[in-house]
Coordinates of C-alpha atoms and ligand atoms in Angstrom, one line a residue:
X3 CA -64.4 131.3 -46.7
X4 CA -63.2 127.8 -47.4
X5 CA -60.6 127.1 -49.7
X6 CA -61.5 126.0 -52.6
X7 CA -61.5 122.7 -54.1
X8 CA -60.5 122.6 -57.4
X9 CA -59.4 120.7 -60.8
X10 CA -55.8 120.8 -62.5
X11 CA -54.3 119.6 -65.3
X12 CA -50.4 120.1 -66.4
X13 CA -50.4 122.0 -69.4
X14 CA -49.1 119.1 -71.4
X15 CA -52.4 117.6 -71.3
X16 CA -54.0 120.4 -72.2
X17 CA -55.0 118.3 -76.0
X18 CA -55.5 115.0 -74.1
X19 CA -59.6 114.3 -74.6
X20 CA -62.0 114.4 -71.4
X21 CA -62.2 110.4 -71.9
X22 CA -59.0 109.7 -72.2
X23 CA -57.9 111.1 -69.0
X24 CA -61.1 110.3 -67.1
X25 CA -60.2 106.5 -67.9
X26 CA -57.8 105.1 -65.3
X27 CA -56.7 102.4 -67.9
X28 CA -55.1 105.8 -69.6
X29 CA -53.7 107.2 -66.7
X30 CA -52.2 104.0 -65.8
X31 CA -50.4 103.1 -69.1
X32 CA -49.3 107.3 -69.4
X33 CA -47.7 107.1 -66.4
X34 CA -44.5 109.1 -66.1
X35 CA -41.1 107.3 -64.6
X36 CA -38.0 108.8 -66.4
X37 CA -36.5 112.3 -66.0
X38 CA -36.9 112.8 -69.9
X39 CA -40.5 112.0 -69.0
X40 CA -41.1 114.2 -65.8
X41 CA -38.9 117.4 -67.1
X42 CA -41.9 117.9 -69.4
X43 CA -43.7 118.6 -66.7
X44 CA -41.6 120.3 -63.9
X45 CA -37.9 121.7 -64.3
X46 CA -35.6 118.9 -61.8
X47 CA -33.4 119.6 -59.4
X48 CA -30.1 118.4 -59.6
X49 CA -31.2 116.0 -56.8
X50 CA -33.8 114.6 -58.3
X51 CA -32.6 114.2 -61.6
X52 CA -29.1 112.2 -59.7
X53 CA -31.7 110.0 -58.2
X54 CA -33.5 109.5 -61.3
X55 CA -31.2 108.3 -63.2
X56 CA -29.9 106.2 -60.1
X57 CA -30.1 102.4 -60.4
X58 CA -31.6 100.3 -58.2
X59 CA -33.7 103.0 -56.8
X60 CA -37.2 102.1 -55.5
X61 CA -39.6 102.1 -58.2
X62 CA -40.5 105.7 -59.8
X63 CA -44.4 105.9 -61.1
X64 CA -46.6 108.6 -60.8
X65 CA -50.3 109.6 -62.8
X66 CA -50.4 111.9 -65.1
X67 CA -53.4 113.2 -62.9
X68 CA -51.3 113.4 -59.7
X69 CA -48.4 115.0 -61.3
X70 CA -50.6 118.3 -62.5
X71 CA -51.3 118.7 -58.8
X72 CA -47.7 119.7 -58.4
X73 CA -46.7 124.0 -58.6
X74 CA -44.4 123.5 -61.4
X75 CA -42.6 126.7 -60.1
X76 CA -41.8 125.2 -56.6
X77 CA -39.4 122.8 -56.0
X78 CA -40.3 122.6 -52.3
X79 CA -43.8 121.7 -53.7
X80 CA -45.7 119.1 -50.9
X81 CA -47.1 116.4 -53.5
X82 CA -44.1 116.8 -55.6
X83 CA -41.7 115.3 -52.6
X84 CA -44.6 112.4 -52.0
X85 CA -43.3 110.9 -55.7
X86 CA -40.1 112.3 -57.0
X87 CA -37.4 110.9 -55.6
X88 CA -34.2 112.9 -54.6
X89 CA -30.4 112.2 -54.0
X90 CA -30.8 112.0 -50.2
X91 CA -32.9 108.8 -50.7
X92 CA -29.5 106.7 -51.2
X93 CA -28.4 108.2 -47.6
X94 CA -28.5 105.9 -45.0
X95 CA -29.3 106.8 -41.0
X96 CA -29.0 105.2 -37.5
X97 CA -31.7 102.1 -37.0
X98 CA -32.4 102.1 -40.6
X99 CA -34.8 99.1 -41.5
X100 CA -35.7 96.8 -44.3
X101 CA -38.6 95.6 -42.7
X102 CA -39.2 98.0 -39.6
X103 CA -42.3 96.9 -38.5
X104 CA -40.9 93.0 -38.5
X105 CA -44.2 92.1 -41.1
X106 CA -42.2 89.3 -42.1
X107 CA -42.2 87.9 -38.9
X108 CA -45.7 87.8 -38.3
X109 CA -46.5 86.3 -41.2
X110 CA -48.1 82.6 -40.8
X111 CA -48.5 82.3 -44.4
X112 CA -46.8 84.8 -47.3
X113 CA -48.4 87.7 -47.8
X114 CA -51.2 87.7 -44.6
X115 CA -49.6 89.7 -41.2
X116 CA -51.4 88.2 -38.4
X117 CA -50.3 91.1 -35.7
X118 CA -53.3 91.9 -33.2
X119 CA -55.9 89.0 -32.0
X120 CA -58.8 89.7 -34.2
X121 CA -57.7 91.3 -37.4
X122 CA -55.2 90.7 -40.2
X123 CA -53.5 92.7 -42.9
X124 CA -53.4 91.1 -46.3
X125 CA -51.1 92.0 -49.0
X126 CA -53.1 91.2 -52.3
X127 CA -50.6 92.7 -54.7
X128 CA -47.5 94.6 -54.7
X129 CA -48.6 97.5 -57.0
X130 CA -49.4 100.5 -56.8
X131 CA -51.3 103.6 -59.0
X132 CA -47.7 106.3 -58.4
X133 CA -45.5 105.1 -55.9
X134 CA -44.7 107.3 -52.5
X135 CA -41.1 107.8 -51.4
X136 CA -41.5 107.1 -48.1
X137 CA -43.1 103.7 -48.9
X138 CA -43.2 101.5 -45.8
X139 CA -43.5 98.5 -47.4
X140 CA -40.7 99.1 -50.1
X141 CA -38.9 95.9 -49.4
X142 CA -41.4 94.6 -51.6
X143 CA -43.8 96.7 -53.1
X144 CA -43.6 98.2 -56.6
X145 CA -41.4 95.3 -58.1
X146 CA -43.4 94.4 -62.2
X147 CA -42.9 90.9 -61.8
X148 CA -44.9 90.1 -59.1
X149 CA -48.4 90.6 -58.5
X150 CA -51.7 88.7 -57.7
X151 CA -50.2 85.5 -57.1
X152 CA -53.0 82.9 -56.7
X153 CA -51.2 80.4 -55.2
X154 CA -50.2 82.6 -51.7
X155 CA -54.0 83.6 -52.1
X156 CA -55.5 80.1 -51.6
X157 CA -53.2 80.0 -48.6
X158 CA -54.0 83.0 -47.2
X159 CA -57.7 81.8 -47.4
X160 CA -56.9 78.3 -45.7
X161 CA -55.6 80.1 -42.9
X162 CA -58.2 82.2 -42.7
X163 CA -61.0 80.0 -42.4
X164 CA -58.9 78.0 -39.9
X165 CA -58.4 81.2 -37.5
X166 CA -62.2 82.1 -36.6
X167 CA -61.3 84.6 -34.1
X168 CA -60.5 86.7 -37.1
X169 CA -62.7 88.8 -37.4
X170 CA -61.7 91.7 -39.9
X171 CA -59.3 91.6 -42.7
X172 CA -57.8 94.6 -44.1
X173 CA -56.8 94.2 -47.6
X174 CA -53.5 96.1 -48.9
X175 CA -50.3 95.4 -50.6
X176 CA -49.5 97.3 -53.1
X177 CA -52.9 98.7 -53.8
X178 CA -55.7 96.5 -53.9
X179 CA -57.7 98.6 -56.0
X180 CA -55.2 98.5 -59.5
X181 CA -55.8 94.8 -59.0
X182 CA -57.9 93.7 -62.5
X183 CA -61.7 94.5 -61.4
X184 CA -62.4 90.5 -61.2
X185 CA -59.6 90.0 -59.3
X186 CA -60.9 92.1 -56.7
X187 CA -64.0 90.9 -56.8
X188 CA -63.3 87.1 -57.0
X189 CA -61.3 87.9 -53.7
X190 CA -64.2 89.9 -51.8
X191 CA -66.3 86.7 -52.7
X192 CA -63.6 84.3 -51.8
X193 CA -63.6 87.0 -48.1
X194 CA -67.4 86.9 -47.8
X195 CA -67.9 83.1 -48.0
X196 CA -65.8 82.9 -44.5
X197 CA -68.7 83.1 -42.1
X198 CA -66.3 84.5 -39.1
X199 CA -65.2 87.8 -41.2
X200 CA -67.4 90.3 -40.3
X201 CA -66.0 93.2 -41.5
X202 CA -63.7 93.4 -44.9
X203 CA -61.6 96.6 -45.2
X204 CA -59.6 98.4 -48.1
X205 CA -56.6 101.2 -47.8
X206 CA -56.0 102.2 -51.0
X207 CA -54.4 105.7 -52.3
X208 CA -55.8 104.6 -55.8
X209 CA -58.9 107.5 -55.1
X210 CA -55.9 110.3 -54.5
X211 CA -53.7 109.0 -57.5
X212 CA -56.3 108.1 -59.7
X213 CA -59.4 109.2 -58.6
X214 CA -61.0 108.2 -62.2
X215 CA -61.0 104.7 -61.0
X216 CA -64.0 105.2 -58.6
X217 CA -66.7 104.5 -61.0
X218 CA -69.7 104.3 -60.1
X219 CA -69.3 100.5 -61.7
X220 CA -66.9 99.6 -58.9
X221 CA -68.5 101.4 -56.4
X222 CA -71.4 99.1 -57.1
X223 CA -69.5 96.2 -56.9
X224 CA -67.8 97.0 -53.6
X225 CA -71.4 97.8 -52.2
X226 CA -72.4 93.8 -52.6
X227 CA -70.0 93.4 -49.8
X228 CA -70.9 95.4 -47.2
X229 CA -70.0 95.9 -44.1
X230 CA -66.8 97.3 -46.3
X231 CA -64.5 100.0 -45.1
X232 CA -62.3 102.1 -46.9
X233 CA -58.9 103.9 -45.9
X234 CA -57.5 106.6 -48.1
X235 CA -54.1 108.1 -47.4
X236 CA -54.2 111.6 -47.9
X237 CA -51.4 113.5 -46.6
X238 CA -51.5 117.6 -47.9
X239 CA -54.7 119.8 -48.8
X240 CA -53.4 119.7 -52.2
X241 CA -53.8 116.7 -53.2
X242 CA -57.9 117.1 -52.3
X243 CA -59.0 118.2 -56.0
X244 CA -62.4 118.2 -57.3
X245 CA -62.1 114.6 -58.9
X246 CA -61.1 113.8 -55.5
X247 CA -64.4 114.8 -53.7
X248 CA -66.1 113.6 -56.5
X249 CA -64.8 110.1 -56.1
X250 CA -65.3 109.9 -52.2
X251 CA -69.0 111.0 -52.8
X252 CA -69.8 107.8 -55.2
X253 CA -67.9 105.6 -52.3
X254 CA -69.8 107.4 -49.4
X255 CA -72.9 107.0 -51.6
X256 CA -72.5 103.3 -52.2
X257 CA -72.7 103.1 -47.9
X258 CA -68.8 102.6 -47.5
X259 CA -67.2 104.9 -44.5
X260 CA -64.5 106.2 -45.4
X261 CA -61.0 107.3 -43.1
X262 CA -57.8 109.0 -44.1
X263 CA -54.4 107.9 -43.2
X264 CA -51.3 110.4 -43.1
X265 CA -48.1 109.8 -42.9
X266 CA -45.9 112.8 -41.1
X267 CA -43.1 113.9 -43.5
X268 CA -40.8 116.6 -42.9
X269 CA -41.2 119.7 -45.8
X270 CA -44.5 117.9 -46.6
X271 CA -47.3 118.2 -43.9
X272 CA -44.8 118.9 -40.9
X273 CA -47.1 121.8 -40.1
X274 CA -49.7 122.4 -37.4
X275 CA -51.9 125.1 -39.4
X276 CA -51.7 123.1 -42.7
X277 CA -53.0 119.7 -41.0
X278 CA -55.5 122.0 -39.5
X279 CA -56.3 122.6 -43.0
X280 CA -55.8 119.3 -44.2
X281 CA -58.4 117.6 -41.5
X282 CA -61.1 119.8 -42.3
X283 CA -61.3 119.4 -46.1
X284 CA -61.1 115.9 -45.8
X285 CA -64.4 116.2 -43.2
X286 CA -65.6 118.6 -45.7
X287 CA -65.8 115.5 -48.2
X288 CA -67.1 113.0 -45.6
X289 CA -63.5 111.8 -44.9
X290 CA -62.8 111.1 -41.4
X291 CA -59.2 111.2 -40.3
X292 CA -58.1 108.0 -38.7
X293 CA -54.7 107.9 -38.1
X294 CA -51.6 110.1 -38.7
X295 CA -48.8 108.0 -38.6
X296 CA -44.9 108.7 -37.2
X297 CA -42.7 107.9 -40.3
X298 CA -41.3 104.1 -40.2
X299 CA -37.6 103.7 -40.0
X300 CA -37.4 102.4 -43.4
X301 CA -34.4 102.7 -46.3
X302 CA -34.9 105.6 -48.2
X303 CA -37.3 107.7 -45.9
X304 CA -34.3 109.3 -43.7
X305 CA -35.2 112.7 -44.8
X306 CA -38.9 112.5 -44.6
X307 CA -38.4 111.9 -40.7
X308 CA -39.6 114.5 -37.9
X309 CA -38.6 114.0 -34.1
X310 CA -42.4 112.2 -32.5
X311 CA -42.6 115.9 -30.5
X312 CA -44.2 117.3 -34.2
X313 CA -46.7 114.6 -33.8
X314 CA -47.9 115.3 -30.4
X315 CA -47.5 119.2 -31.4
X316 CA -50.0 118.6 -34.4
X317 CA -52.6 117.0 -32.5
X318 CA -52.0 119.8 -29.6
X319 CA -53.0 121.9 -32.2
X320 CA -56.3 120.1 -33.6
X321 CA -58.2 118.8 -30.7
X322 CA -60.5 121.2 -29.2
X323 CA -59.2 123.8 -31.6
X324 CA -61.5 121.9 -34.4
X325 CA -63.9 119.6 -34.8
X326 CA -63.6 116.2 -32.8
X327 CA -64.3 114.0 -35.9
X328 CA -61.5 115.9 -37.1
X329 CA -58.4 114.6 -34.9
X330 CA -56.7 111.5 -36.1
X331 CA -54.8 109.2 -33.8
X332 CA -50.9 109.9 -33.8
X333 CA -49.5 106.7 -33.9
X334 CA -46.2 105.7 -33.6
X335 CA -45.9 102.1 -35.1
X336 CA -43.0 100.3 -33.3
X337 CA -40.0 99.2 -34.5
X338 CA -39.2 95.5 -34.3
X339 CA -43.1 94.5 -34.5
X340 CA -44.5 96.0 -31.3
X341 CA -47.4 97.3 -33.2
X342 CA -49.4 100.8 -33.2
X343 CA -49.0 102.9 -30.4
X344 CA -50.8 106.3 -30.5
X345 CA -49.2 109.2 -28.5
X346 CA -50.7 112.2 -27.7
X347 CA -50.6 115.2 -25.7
X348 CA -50.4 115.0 -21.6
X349 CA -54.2 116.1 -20.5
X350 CA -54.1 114.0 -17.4
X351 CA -52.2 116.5 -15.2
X352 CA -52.3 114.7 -11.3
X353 CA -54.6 113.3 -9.0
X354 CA -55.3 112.0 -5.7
X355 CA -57.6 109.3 -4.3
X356 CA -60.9 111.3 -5.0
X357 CA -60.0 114.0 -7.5
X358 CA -58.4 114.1 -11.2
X359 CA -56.9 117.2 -12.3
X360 CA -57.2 117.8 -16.1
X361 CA -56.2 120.6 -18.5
X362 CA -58.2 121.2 -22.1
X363 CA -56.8 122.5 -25.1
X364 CA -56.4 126.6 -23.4
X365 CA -54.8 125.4 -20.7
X366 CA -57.8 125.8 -18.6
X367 CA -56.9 123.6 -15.8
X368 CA -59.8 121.9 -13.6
X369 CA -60.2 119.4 -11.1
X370 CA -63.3 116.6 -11.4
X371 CA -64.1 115.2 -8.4
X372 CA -64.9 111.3 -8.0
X373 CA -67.4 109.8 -7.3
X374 CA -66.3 108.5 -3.3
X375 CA -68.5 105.3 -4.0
X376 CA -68.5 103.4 -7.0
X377 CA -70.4 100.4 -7.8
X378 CA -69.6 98.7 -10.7
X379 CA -71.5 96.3 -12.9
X380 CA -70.9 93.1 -11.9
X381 CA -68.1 91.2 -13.8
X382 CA -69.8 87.6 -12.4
X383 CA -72.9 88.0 -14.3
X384 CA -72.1 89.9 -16.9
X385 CA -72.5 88.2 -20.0
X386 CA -69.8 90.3 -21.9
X387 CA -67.3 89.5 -19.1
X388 CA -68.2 85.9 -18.9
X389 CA -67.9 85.3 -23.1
X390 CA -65.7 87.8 -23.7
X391 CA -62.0 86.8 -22.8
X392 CA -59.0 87.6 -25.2
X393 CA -57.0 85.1 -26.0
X394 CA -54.1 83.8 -23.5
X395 CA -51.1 86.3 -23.6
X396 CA -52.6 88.7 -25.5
X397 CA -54.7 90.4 -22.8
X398 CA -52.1 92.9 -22.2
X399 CA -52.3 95.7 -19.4
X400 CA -56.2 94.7 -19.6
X401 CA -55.4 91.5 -18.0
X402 CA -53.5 93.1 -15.2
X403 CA -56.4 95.2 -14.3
X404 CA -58.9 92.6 -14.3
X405 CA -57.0 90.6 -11.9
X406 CA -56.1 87.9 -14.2
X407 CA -52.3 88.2 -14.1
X408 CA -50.3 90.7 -11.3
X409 CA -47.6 91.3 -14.1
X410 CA -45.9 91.2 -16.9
X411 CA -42.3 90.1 -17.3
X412 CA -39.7 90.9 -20.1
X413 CA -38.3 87.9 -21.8
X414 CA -34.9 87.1 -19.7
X415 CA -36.5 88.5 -16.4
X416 CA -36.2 86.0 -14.0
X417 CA -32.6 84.7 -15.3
X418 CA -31.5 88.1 -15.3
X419 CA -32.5 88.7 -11.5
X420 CA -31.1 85.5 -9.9
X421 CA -28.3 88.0 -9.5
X422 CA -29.3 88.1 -5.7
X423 CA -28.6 84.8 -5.4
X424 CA -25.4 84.5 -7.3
X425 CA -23.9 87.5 -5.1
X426 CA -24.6 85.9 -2.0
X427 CA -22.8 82.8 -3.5
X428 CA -19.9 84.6 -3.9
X429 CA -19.6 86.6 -1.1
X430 CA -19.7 84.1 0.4
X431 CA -16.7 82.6 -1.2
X432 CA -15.2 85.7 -0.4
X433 CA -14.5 86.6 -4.7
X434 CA -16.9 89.3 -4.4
X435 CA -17.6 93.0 -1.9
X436 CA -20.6 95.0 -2.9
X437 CA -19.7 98.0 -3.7
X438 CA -20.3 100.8 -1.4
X439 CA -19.3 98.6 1.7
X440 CA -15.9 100.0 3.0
X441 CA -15.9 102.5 0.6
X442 CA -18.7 104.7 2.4
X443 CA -17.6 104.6 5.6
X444 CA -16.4 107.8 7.4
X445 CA -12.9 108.7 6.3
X446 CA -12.0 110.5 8.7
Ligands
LIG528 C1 -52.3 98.6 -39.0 C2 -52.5 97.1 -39.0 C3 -53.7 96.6 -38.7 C4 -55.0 97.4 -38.4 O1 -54.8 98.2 -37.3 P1 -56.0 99.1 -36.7 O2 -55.5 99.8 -35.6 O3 -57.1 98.1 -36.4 O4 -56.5 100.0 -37.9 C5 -53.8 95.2 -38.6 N1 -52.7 94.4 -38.8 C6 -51.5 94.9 -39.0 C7 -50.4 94.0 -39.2 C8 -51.4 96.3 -39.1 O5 -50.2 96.8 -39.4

């Protein structure tokens, strides 16, 4: 039988009225941030009340709605971790970050990360419905004082009608869904009007905070922009409640797909048989899993961090043991700006010129015999390969295979290995021996 998917509410909101707690604008202004506030709902650790009452911490917020999802009786609890802090946030680790994934950098204009060659991320506000712990984009998310900022939105729409080989826009922040309702819909508009956009898409965790603010009113306003995707960020079964499904049924209704993010967090979802769990409740309310994310090197997240092996041991454990639609990508996103690179399992075990030999999820271990001629569509007339081309240097491993470059050289390269020369230069001036000359010669 199937777990079952259900509705809770902290028993100090036992008297609230059904239409007070179904409005988001309710949840929003009742949300709880103090330790005075949360105690009243689950007895604190000394850790966490130390870090609540810490200043200068990263901002503390979280829906009266999310908060009843917590076991009041566990302080190990999986959503409670996601949103109250504790002491060991103020500890500090090796290649700690402010900005790990070098966003900044990337940024032609503030606010828009142009990273890949036909997409771009675009921070639209920097709050959020509760605000996770492990918040990658901490350095600037959650502070009151900032958020739609009108003037960094005309720019970020200059530059994107000047870039036509954007393609898809992925609007985040903050969440872009506790943006005021014609805010959001002044910037779809404003995103539609760009005839190179084809596809808009939205990561919010508003529908797992505050699933109440998926009405079927906004629903029908993000349907007038289809193709619109949506990204939820889901990281434990518990946090998939009946209010949940019921708000990713109006979205899937209203014709928007809909993918889960995770975020792997030691104590949380560090578990092979709960993200087992996990991936097949979300499919169970149309909720693909997209990607499961390594934990970014950012201040404050030291303790949520697992070695990548629990990754690659997770997805071991989901593909061919469940449902294909089921596995997420494990992506590691790399430090310093490299970007997202998934990791997986080895399933490629040798091969020679003729045969592959693979291994599935048992361990069964074949070999698949290729084909000893191959002809292959040809690149000359194909329309695809003759329109097609990526944009100079960012071609990648692709452009070694297709013959258009024979490699690919780390900055410094050729400096570095004019050391050939310079040795024979000094040799020659008789400063230098290699080493190994006279010293590997018989002693005897
Ligand atoms: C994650 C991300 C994207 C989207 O990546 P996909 O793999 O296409 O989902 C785009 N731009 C930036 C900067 C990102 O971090």
């Amino acid at each position: 039988m199937p777990t079952p998917i259900i509705s809770k509410r902290a028993p100090i909101y036992a008297d609230v009225p059904d239409e007070k707690w179904n409005d988001w604008r309710w949840q929003l202004s009742h949300r709880l941030n103090t330790a005075e506030d949360i105690e009243k709902v689950i007895a604190l650790t000394d850790s966490e009340r130390k870090a609540l009452q810490t200043q200068g911490l990263f901002r503390v917020d979280v829906t009266p709605y999310f908060i009843s999802l917590i076991d009041p009786e566990d302080p190990n609890d999986p959503v409670r971790k996601q949103i109250i802090p504790v002491s060991e946030e103020l500890n500090a680790f090796t290649s700690m970050m402010e900005d790990s994934l070098a966003e900044d950098r990337h940024s032609p204009v503030p606010g828009l990360v142009h990273r890949y060659p036909d997409r771009v991320l675009m921070l639209v506000t920097t709050q959020c419905a509760s605000y996770c712990r492990y918040c990658t984009r901490s350095r600037i998310v959650g502070d009151p004082g900032q958020t739609f900022n009108r003037q960094d939105f005309e720019l970020q729409i200059e530059y994107l009608k000047r870039t036509p080989q954007v393609r898809d826009v992925l609007l985040s922040g903050g969440d872009p869904l506790v943006l005021a309702p014609k805010i959001l819909e002044e910037l779809l508009t404003r995103l539609r009007e760009i005839p190179h956009i084809e596809i808009v898409r939205i990561g919010s965790r508003v529908p797992v905070f505050m699933p109440m603010r998926i009405t079927q009113e906004l629903c029908d306003m993000l349907a007038k922009f289809h193709p619109l995707w949506l990204n939820i960020h889901v990281n434990h079964p518990n946090e998939i409640s009946k209010e949940l499904a019921e708000a990713c049924d109006r979205m899937t209704r209203a014709g928007i797909p809909l993918g889960n993010q995770s975020v792997l967090l030691a104590g949380v979802n560090d578990c092979v048989h709960m993200q087992r769990e996990l991936v097949q409740k979300l499919t169970r309310i149309r909720v693909r899993p997209y990607y499961l994310y390594q934990c970014d090197l950012v201040e404050g997240s030291g303790h949520f961090r697992t070695p990548v092996a629990k990754g690659i041991e997770i997805i071991e454990g989901l593909r061919g043991h469940t449902s294909g639609y089921a596995v997420p990508q494990f992506i590691v996103d790399a430090p310093g700006g490299g970007g997202k690179i998934p990791v997986m399992p080895n399933y490629l075990l040798s091969m020679s010129d003729h045969k592959v030999i693979v291994r599935n999820y048992e361990g069964f271990v074949t070999s698949y015999e290729e084909p000893t001629e191959y002809k292959s569509h040809d690149p000359k007339t194909c329309k695809f390969c003759l329109s097609k081309r990526p944009e100079p240097g960012q071609a990648g491993l692709t452009g070694l295979l297709d013959g258009e470059q024979m490699f690919i050289k780390p900055q410094g390269f050729d400096e570095l290995h004019e050391r050939g020369g310079l040795q024979h230069r000094l040799k020659d001036e008789n400063k230098w021996k290699p080493l190994g000359i006279g010293s590997s010669e018989p002693t005897e």
